[in-house]
Short mmCIF file of C-alpha atoms in Angstrom, two decimals:
data_model
loop_
_atom_site.label_atom_id
_atom_site.label_comp_id
_atom_site.label_asym_id
_atom_site.label_seq_id
_atom_site.Cartn_x
_atom_site.Cartn_y
_atom_site.Cartn_z
CA UNK A 259 -0.26 0.00 0.13
CA UNK A 260 1.52 3.43 -1.13
CA UNK A 261 0.99 6.67 0.83
CA UNK A 262 4.17 8.32 -0.58
CA UNK A 263 2.13 10.95 -2.65
CA UNK A 264 -0.27 11.53 0.50
CA UNK A 265 -0.29 15.21 1.58
CA UNK A 266 -1.89 17.30 4.05
CA UNK A 267 -3.15 14.09 6.49
CA UNK A 268 -4.83 15.08 9.77
CA UNK A 269 -5.62 11.42 10.76
CA UNK A 270 -5.12 7.93 9.55
CA UNK A 271 -6.26 4.82 10.46
CA UNK A 272 -5.47 1.24 9.21
CA UNK A 273 -7.52 -1.98 8.62
CA UNK A 274 -6.75 -5.26 7.17
CA UNK A 275 -6.52 -4.44 3.45
CA UNK A 276 -6.41 -0.75 2.92
CA UNK A 277 -5.19 2.49 5.04
CA UNK A 278 -7.76 5.64 4.72
CA UNK A 279 -6.81 9.03 5.36
CA UNK A 280 -8.45 12.09 6.52
CA UNK A 281 -7.18 15.26 5.04
CA UNK A 282 -7.18 18.69 6.12
CA UNK A 283 -9.94 19.76 4.01
CA UNK A 284 -11.91 17.27 5.17
CA UNK A 285 -12.21 14.68 2.12
CA UNK A 286 -10.53 11.11 2.50
CA UNK A 287 -8.15 9.13 0.68
CA UNK A 288 -7.37 5.56 0.60
CA UNK A 289 -4.86 2.91 -0.50
CA UNK A 290 -5.65 -0.50 -0.28
CA UNK A 291 -3.82 -3.76 -1.98
CA UNK A 292 -7.16 -5.02 -2.89
CA UNK A 293 -7.71 -4.49 -6.95
CA UNK A 294 -10.88 -2.86 -6.40
CA UNK A 295 -11.14 0.84 -5.37
CA UNK A 296 -12.95 2.39 -2.52
CA UNK A 297 -15.51 4.89 -3.47
CA UNK A 298 -14.41 8.00 -1.36
CA UNK A 299 -14.57 10.37 -4.17
CA UNK A 300 -17.28 12.93 -3.22
CA UNK A 301 -16.99 12.63 0.93
CA UNK A 302 -16.57 15.90 2.10
CA UNK A 303 -16.77 17.70 5.33
CA UNK A 304 -15.16 14.72 7.30
CA UNK A 305 -13.94 14.95 10.94
CA UNK A 306 -13.14 11.20 11.36
CA UNK A 307 -12.18 8.26 9.67
CA UNK A 308 -12.10 4.41 10.34
CA UNK A 309 -11.18 1.27 8.54
CA UNK A 310 -11.96 -2.26 8.95
CA UNK A 311 -11.96 -5.77 7.29
CA UNK A 312 -12.69 -4.47 3.69
CA UNK A 313 -14.55 -1.33 4.63
CA UNK A 314 -13.96 2.20 5.55
CA UNK A 315 -16.21 4.61 7.20
CA UNK A 316 -16.34 8.18 7.44
CA UNK A 317 -18.05 10.80 10.17
CA UNK A 318 -19.09 14.24 8.97
CA UNK A 319 -18.96 17.15 10.74
CA UNK A 320 -22.94 17.18 10.79
CA UNK A 321 -23.18 13.64 12.63
CA UNK A 322 -23.85 11.76 9.82
CA UNK A 323 -21.95 8.59 8.64
CA UNK A 324 -20.56 7.04 4.73
CA UNK A 325 -19.29 3.97 4.54
CA UNK A 326 -17.81 2.15 1.34
CA UNK A 327 -17.05 -1.72 1.10
CA UNK A 328 -15.63 -4.49 -0.75
CA UNK A 329 -18.38 -7.21 -1.08
CA UNK A 330 -15.71 -9.82 -1.75
CA UNK A 331 -15.36 -12.74 0.77
CA UNK A 332 -18.82 -12.62 1.56
CA UNK A 333 -18.75 -9.58 3.75
CA UNK A 334 -22.07 -7.20 2.86
CA UNK A 335 -22.20 -3.42 2.26
CA UNK A 336 -22.33 -1.60 5.35
CA UNK A 337 -25.74 0.18 5.76
CA UNK A 338 -25.09 3.45 7.76
CA UNK A 339 -27.22 5.85 5.84
CA UNK A 340 -29.76 6.17 8.65
CA UNK A 341 -27.12 7.02 11.36
CA UNK A 342 -27.56 10.54 12.62
CA UNK A 343 -26.30 12.79 15.62
CA UNK A 344 -23.05 10.89 15.79
CA UNK A 345 -20.10 11.86 17.60
CA UNK A 346 -17.62 9.02 17.16
CA UNK A 347 -17.07 5.71 14.84
CA UNK A 348 -15.07 2.85 14.92
CA UNK A 349 -14.45 0.18 12.19
CA UNK A 350 -13.36 -3.25 13.20
CA UNK A 351 -13.31 -6.77 11.82
CA UNK A 352 -16.93 -7.14 10.22
CA UNK A 353 -18.46 -4.56 12.61
CA UNK A 354 -19.08 -0.98 12.43
CA UNK A 355 -19.74 0.81 15.45
CA UNK A 356 -21.00 4.52 16.50
CA UNK A 357 -21.83 6.67 19.59
CA UNK A 358 -24.41 9.23 18.89
CA UNK A 359 -24.70 12.54 21.16
CA UNK A 360 -26.79 10.95 23.87
CA UNK A 361 -24.55 8.13 24.59
CA UNK A 362 -26.28 5.28 22.47
CA UNK A 363 -24.50 3.06 20.56
CA UNK A 364 -25.33 2.03 16.92
CA UNK A 365 -23.89 -1.34 15.30
CA UNK A 366 -23.44 -2.85 12.15
CA UNK A 367 -22.47 -6.17 12.83
CA UNK A 368 -21.86 -9.15 9.98
CA UNK A 369 -21.84 -12.40 11.95
CA UNK A 370 -20.67 -15.10 9.44
CA UNK A 371 -23.10 -17.91 10.76
CA UNK A 372 -25.88 -15.69 11.74
CA UNK A 373 -26.50 -13.08 9.07
CA UNK A 374 -26.42 -9.04 9.51
CA UNK A 375 -27.34 -7.82 12.47
CA UNK A 376 -28.28 -4.10 13.00
CA UNK A 377 -29.40 -2.22 15.83
CA UNK A 378 -28.77 0.25 18.64
CA UNK A 379 -27.73 0.29 22.61
#
């Protein structure tokens, strides 16, 4: 994974097969050893990024979340389109988590033998 041309990076996170960078202008950049490209073009107004297993997640300044996923190895697309009022994000192996301003935890989990679980706590 080549990041030698990256400039103006404010934050960075590494996942299993990719690295995501948050640029100082609020956009994201990804380097991956996968042949597919992550669709982070058009992501703007970001304040945080996180990288999991073949997926990347971004937190926008207004509290919404964006995600891009490689659907290889049977990993499902991460659906965070309804997540709002988020203040913190995290991506893990096959999970994406967020904390809202009132302390609720939002979760998108792919459990290999049990399917997809979405919920809040």
